[in-house]
XYZ file of C-alpha atoms in Angstrom:
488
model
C 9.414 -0.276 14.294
C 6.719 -3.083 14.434
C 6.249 -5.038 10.752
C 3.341 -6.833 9.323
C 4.455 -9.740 11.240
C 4.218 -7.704 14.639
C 0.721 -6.325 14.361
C -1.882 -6.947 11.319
C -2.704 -3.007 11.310
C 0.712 -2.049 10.340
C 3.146 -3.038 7.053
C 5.926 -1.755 5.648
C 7.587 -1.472 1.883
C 10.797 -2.397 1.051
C 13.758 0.412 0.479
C 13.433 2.515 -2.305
C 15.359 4.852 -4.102
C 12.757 7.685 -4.597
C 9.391 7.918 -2.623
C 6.955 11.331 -3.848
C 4.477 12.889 -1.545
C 2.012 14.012 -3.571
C 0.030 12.258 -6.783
C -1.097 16.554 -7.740
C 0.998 18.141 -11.084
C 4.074 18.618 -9.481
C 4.457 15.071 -7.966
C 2.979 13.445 -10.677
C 4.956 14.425 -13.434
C 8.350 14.374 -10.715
C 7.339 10.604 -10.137
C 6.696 9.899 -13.826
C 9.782 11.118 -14.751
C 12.004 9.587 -12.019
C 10.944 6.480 -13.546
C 11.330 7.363 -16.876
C 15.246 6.804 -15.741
C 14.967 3.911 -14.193
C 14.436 5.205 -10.770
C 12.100 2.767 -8.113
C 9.069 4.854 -7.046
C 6.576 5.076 -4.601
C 4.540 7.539 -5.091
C 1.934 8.324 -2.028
C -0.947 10.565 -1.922
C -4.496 10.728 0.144
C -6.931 10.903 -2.357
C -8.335 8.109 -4.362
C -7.153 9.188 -7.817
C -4.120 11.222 -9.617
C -4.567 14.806 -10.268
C -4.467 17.055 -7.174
C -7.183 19.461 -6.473
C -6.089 21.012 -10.212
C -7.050 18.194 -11.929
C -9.592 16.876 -9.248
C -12.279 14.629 -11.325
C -15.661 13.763 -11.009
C -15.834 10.347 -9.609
C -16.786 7.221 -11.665
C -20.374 6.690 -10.389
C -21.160 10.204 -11.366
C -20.985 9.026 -15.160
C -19.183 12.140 -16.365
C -19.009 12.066 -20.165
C -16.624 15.131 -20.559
C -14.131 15.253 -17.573
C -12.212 17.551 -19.044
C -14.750 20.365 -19.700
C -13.963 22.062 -16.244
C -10.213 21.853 -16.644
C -7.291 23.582 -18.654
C -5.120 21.759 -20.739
C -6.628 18.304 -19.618
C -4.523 17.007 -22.020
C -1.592 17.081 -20.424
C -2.829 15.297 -17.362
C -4.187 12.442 -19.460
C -0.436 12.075 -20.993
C 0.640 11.870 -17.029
C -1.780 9.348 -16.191
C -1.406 7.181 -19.010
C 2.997 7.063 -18.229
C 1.523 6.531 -14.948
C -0.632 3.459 -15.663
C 2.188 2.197 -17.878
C 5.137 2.508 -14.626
C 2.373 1.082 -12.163
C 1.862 -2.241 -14.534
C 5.678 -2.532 -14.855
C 6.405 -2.188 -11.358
C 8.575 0.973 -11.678
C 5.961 2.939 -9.929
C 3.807 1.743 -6.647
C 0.642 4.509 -6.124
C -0.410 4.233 -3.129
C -3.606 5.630 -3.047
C -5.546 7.270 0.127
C -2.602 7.506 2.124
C -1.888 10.531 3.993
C 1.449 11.051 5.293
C 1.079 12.115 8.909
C 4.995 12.322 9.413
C 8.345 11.765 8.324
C 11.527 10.532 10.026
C 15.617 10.285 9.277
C 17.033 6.841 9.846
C 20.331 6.516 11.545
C 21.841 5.394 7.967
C 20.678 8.193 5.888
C 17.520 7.023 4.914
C 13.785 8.473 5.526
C 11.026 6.375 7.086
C 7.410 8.273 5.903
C 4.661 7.122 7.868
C 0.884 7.144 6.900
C -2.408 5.966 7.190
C -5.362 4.657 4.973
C -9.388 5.079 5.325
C -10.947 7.140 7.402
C -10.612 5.307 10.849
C -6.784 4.281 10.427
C -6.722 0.748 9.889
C -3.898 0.590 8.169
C -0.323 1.980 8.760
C 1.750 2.169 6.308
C 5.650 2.920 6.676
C 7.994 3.576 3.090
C 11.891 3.560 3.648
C 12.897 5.623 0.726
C 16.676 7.274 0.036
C 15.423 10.286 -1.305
C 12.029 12.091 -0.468
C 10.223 14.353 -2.895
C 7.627 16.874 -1.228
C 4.575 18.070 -3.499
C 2.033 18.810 -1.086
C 0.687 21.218 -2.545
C -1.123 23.947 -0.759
C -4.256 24.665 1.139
C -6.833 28.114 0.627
C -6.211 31.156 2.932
C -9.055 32.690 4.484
C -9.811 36.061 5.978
C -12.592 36.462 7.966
C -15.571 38.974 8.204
C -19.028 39.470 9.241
C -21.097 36.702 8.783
C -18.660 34.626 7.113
C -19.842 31.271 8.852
C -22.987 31.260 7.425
C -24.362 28.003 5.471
C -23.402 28.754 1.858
C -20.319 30.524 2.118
C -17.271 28.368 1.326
C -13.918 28.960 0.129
C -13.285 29.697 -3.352
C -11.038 26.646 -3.900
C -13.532 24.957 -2.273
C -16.280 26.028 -4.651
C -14.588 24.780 -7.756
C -13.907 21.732 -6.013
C -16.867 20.546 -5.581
C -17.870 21.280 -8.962
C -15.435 19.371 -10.216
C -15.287 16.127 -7.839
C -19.099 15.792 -7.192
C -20.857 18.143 -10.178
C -22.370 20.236 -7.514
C -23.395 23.684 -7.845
C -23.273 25.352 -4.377
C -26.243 27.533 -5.382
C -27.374 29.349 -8.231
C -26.643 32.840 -8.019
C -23.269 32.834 -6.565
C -20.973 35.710 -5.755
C -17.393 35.217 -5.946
C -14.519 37.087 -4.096
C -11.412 37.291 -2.157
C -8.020 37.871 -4.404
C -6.236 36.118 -6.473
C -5.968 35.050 -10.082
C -8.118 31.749 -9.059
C -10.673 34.269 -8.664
C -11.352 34.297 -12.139
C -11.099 30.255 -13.131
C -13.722 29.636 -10.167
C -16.066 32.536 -11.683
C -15.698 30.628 -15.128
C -16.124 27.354 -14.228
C -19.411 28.272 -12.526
C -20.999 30.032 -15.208
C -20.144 26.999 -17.643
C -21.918 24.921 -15.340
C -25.167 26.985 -15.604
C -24.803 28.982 -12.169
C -24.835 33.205 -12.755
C -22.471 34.703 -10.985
C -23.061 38.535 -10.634
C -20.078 39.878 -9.268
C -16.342 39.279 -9.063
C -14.971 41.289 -5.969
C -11.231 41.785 -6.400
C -9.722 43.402 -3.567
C -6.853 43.926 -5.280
C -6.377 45.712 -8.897
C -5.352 43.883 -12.080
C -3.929 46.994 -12.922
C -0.730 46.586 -10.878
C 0.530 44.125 -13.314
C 1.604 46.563 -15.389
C 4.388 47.962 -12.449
C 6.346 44.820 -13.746
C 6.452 45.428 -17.856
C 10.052 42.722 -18.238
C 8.147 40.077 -15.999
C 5.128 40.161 -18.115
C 7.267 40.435 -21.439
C 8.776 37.347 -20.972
C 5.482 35.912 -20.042
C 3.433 36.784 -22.743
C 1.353 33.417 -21.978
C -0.166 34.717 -18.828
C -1.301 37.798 -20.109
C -2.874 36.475 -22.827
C -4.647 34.401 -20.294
C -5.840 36.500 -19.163
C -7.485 38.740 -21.458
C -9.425 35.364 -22.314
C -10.576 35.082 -18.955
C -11.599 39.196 -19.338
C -13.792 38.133 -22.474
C -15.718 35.449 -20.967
C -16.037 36.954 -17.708
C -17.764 39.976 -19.920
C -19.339 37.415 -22.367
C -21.211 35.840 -18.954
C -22.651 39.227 -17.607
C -20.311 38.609 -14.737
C -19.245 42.535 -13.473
C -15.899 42.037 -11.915
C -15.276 44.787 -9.631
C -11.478 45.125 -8.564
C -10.268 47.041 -5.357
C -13.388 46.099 -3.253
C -13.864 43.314 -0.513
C -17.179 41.532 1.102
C -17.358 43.034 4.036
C -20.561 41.672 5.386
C -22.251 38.287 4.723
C -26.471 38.860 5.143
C -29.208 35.883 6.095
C -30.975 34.446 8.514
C -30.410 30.640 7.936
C -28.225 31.123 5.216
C -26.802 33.119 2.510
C -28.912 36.308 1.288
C -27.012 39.066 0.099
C -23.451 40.532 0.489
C -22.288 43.893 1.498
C -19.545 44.770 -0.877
C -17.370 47.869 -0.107
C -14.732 49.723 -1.970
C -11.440 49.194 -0.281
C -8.437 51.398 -0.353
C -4.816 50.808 -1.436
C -4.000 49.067 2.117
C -7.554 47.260 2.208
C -9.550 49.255 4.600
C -13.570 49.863 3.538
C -14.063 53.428 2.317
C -16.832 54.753 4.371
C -20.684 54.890 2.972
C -19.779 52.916 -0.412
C -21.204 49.634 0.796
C -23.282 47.896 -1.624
C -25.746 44.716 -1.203
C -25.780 42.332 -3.839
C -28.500 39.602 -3.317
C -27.350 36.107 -4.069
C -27.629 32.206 -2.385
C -24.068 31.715 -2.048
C -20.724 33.455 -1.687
C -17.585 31.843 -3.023
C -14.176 33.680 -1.240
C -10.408 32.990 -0.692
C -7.494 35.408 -0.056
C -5.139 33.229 -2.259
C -3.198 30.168 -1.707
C -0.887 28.880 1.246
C 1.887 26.306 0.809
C 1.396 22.937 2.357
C 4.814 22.694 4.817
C 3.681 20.322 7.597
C 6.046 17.555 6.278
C 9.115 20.185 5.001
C 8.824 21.449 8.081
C 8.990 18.410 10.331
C 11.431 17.168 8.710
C 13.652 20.553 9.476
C 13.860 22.135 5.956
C 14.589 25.932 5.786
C 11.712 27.910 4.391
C 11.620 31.582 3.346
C 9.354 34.661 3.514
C 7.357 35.382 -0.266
C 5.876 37.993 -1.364
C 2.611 36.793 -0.987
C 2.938 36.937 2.659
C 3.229 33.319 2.862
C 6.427 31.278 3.709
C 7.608 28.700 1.243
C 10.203 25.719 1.272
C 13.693 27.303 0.363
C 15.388 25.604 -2.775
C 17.635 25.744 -4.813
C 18.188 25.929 -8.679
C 18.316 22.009 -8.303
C 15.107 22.319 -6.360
C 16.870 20.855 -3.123
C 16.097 21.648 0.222
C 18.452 22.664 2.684
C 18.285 19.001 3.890
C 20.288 16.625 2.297
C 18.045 13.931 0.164
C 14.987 15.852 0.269
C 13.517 17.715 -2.415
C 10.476 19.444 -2.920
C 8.629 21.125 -6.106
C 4.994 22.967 -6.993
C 3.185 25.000 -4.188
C 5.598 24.282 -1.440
C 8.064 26.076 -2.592
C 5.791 29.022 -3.333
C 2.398 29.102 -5.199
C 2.716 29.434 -8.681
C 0.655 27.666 -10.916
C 0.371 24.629 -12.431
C 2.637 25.477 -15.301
C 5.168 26.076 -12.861
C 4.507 22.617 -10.938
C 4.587 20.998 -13.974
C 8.313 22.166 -14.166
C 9.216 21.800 -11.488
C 8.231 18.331 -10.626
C 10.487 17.645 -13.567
C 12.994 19.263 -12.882
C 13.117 17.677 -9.602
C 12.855 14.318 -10.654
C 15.590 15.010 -13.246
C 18.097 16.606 -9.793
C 17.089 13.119 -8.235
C 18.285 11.454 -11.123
C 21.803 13.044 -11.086
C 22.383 12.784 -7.694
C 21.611 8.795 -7.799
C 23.105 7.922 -10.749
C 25.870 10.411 -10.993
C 24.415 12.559 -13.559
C 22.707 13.178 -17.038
C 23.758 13.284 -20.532
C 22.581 14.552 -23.684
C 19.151 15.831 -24.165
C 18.210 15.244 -20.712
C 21.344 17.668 -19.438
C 19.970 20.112 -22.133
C 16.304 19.595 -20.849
C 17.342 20.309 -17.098
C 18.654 23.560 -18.759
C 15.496 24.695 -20.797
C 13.712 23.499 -17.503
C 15.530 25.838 -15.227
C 15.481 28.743 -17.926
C 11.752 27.944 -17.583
C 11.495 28.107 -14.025
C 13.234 31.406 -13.134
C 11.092 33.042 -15.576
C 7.911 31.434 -14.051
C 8.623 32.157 -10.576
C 9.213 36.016 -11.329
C 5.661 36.081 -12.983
C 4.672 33.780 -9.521
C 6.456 36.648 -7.347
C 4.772 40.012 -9.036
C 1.349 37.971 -8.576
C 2.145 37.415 -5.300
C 2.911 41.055 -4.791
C -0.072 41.752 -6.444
C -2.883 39.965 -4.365
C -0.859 40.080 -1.059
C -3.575 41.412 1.849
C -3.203 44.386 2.531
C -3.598 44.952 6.201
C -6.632 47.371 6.384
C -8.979 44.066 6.395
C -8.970 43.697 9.931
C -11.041 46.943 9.777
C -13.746 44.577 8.112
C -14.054 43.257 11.727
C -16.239 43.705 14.472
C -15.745 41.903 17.834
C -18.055 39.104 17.405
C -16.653 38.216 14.209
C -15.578 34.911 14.964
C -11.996 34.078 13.588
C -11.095 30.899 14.873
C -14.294 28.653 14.008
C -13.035 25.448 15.683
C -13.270 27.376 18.641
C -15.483 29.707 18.061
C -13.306 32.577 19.320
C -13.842 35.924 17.815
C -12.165 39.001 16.991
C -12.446 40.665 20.594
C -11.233 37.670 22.612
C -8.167 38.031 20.801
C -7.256 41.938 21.142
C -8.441 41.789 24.957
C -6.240 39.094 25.171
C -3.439 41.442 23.662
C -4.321 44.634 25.280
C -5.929 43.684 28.510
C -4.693 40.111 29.421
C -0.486 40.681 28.071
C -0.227 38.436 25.499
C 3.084 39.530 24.211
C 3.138 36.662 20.822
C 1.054 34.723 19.000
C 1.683 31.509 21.018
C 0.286 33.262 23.941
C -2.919 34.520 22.300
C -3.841 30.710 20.785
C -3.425 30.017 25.200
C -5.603 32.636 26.155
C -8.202 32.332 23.656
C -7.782 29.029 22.345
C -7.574 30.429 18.554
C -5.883 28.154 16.270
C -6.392 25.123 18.595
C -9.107 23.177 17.394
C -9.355 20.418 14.687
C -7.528 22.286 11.911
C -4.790 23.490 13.821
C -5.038 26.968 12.389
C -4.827 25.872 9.059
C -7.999 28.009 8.319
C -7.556 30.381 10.749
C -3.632 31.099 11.817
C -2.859 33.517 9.281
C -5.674 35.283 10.580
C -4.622 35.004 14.349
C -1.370 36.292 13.701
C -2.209 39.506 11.984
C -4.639 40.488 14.688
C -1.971 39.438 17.050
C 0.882 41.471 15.743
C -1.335 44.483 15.248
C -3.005 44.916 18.667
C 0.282 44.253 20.377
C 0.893 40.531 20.419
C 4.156 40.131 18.512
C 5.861 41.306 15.230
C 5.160 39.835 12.553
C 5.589 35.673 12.182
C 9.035 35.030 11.518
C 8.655 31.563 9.882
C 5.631 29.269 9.281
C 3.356 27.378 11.721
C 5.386 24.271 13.089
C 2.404 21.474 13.791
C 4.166 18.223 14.820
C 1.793 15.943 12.830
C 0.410 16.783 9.053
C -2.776 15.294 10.151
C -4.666 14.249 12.776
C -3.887 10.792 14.018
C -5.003 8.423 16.933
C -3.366 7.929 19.886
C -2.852 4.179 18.759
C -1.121 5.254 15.554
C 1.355 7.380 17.834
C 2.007 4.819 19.717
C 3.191 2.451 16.868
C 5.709 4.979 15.890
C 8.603 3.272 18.519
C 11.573 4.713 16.024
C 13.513 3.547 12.728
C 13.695 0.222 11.790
């Protein structure tokens, strides 16, 4: 592997005993707490700041006064940063920010090598030789298309909330927001706190199906009450939330007009003649979340099928991988919340711990056990909500066969079931050959879920038995591959 010494664009760390993907709740608060014991840290992640996209802040130059007034429980974050800022200035801690980890690599001895690379043209490579790894990656939005959806002012819902909170920008002023999920409801809120009316949210789901799972919410009487608050300001803003209908049709010329929203049935398919247009500037939509496995995957951890229709990282109670020295906690091993990534980055960090220095004692033993209690009750509520808002597969009826799916590509819906019926794509890999869906910049990240479904339902394969295998977690030069010559 070529050193500082070999090539100014490249440099290495020295060996360390923990190294965290991932600066978002899960990898934060695993990272703080791994040095809490003593443990040497690097802790690596491509934005510019600690939070994650949950506690994504406005950036200095805005001058934000209150960056907590679009977040919940901001207070814990600032406790995170601040043991953060004490590790970093004691050398227990290195943050290395804007890095993005591109891939990951075993050493002949045991050890992993995690490559990355910092600012937007690559002009630095950065390899960490670490004993253990810790994946919180996190996860990205999941998209379904529909009529229309490319038009200038639709964006994901995730997306939305984002930008409200990074750059204090409104992506219009009478926004509509929909998709499923229970982030459905946090994005309507923080846009009508930050002046923008929001007329509709369009569940596709019901709330209603909570209530098939009366133990689960029992012993989660938190979430519940959750969200009845988010039911009273929801009502408080005038915003009509309308469950078990979809946006079937986006309207405009240049950009956003209206929306066509349509009741939907049980398995998501419109109900014919009960479209409605709402006028609006801007449309705010995601399906729910998908785990971020680029990195668990390349470096050949098991994953498992969830309920969402998603596949996550398999773990155990420990929250370790079925890979020796790797670990992972938060969204990759299934999307569940911040409270849940909170604990389990914890928990993680405290599995590390044992594992390096041969155990715990005393109240951290009998925190690892209020931690796990915590967790199994967490992910059950995580499970029934991914149950809950799981797509039902009637949306492809939402299609026609211009609908593009894959934007990089611009292929649409009809490319891909000629491809199945007419051309004898028999799997999914086929299709993205045919049609070129999936093969563009993202790399299906936006649109392989999609692909797939179309895919298995017009004859192109059953459905996905594991998750999308990409050989690099983001797109690098052929320069940077180049470097990679093997383990030091």
């Amino acid at each position: 592997m070529p050193n500082s010494n070999d090539e100014p664009g490249t440099r290495e760390t020295g060996r360390v005993e923990l190294a965290v993907v991932g600066a978002g709740p899960a990898g934060l608060a695993a990272a703080v707490t791994a040095a809490d014991h003593g443990l040497d840290v690097v802790l690596l992640d491509a934005a510019a700041a600690p939070g994650g996209q949950y506690y994504r802040s406005p950036a200095e130059g805005l001058g934000a006064t209150r960056p907590g007034a679009l977040h919940h429980d901001w207070p814990t974050f600032t406790e995170l940063s601040a043991r953060l800022a004490a590790h970093r200035d004691t050398g227990t801690i290195r943050h290395l920010t804007g890095h993005q980890v591109w891939t990951v690599e075993r050493t002949g001895d045991g050890d992993w090598i995690l490559h990355a690379v910092t600012g937007a043209d690559e002009e630095v490579r950065t390899a960490v030789r670490a004993r253990r790894m810790l994946l919180a990656t996190g996860a990205h939005e999941r998209q379904l298309p529909f009529p229309g959806w490319t038009l200038p002012g639709v964006v994901g819902a995730a997306g939305a909330q984002a930008m409200l909170k990074s750059g204090l920008v409104l992506l219009g002023s009478r926004i509509v927001v929909a998709g499923s999920g229970p982030l459905l409801q946090a994005v309507a809120l923080s846009l009508t706190r930050a002046g923008a009316r929001v007329p509709a949210l369009v569940e596709a789901a019901g709330y209603g199906a909570y209530a098939r799972a009366p133990r689960v919410l029992a012993a989660n009487p938190g979430k519940a009450a959750e969200g009845a608050r988010f039911a009273a300001e929801l009502a408080g803003a005038r915003v009509r939330v309308l469950s078990h209908r979809a946006v079937t049709e986006v309207h405009g010329d240049e950009r956003v007009e209206a929306v066509t929203v349509s009741r939907v049935d049980r398995r998501w398919r419109p109900v014919p003649g009960t479209g409605r247009r709402i006028a609006c500037d801007a449309l705010a939509v995601g399906h729910g979340l998908m785990p971020q496995l680029d990195l668990a995957v390349a470096a050949g951890c098991g994953t498992r099928p969830g309920p969402d229709g998603t596949h996550a990282v398999t773990l155990d109670e420990q929250l370790r991988t079925t890979v020796p020295g790797v670990w992972a906690a938060g969204e990759s091993g299934g999307i569940g919340g911040v409270e849940l990534a909170l604990c389990e980055g914890e928990l993680a960090a405290l599995s590390v711990v044992r594992e390096i220095r041969g155990g715990v004692r005393g109240r951290e033993a009998r925190r690892a056990v209020a931690l796990r209690r915590s967790r199994r009750r967490l992910r059950a509520f995580a499970d029934l909500m991914g149950a809950v808002h799981r797509p039902g597969p009637g949306w492809r009826e939402w299609l026609t066969d211009g609908t593009e799916v894959c934007r990089c590509e611009e292929v649409g819906a009809g490319r891909i079931r000629t491809a199945c019926e007419e051309l004898g794509a028999g799997d999914t890999r086929t299709v993205k050959l045919l049609t070129r869906a999936g093969m563009g910049w993202c790399q299906g990240r936006t649109c392989g879920f999609a692909v797939r479904e179309l895919a298995a339902a017009h004859g192109g394969g059953q459905e996905p038995g594991g998750p999308d295998r990409r050989p690099l977690a983001c797109p690098v030069k052929l320069s940077t591959l180049a470097d990679l010559s093997g383990p030091g």
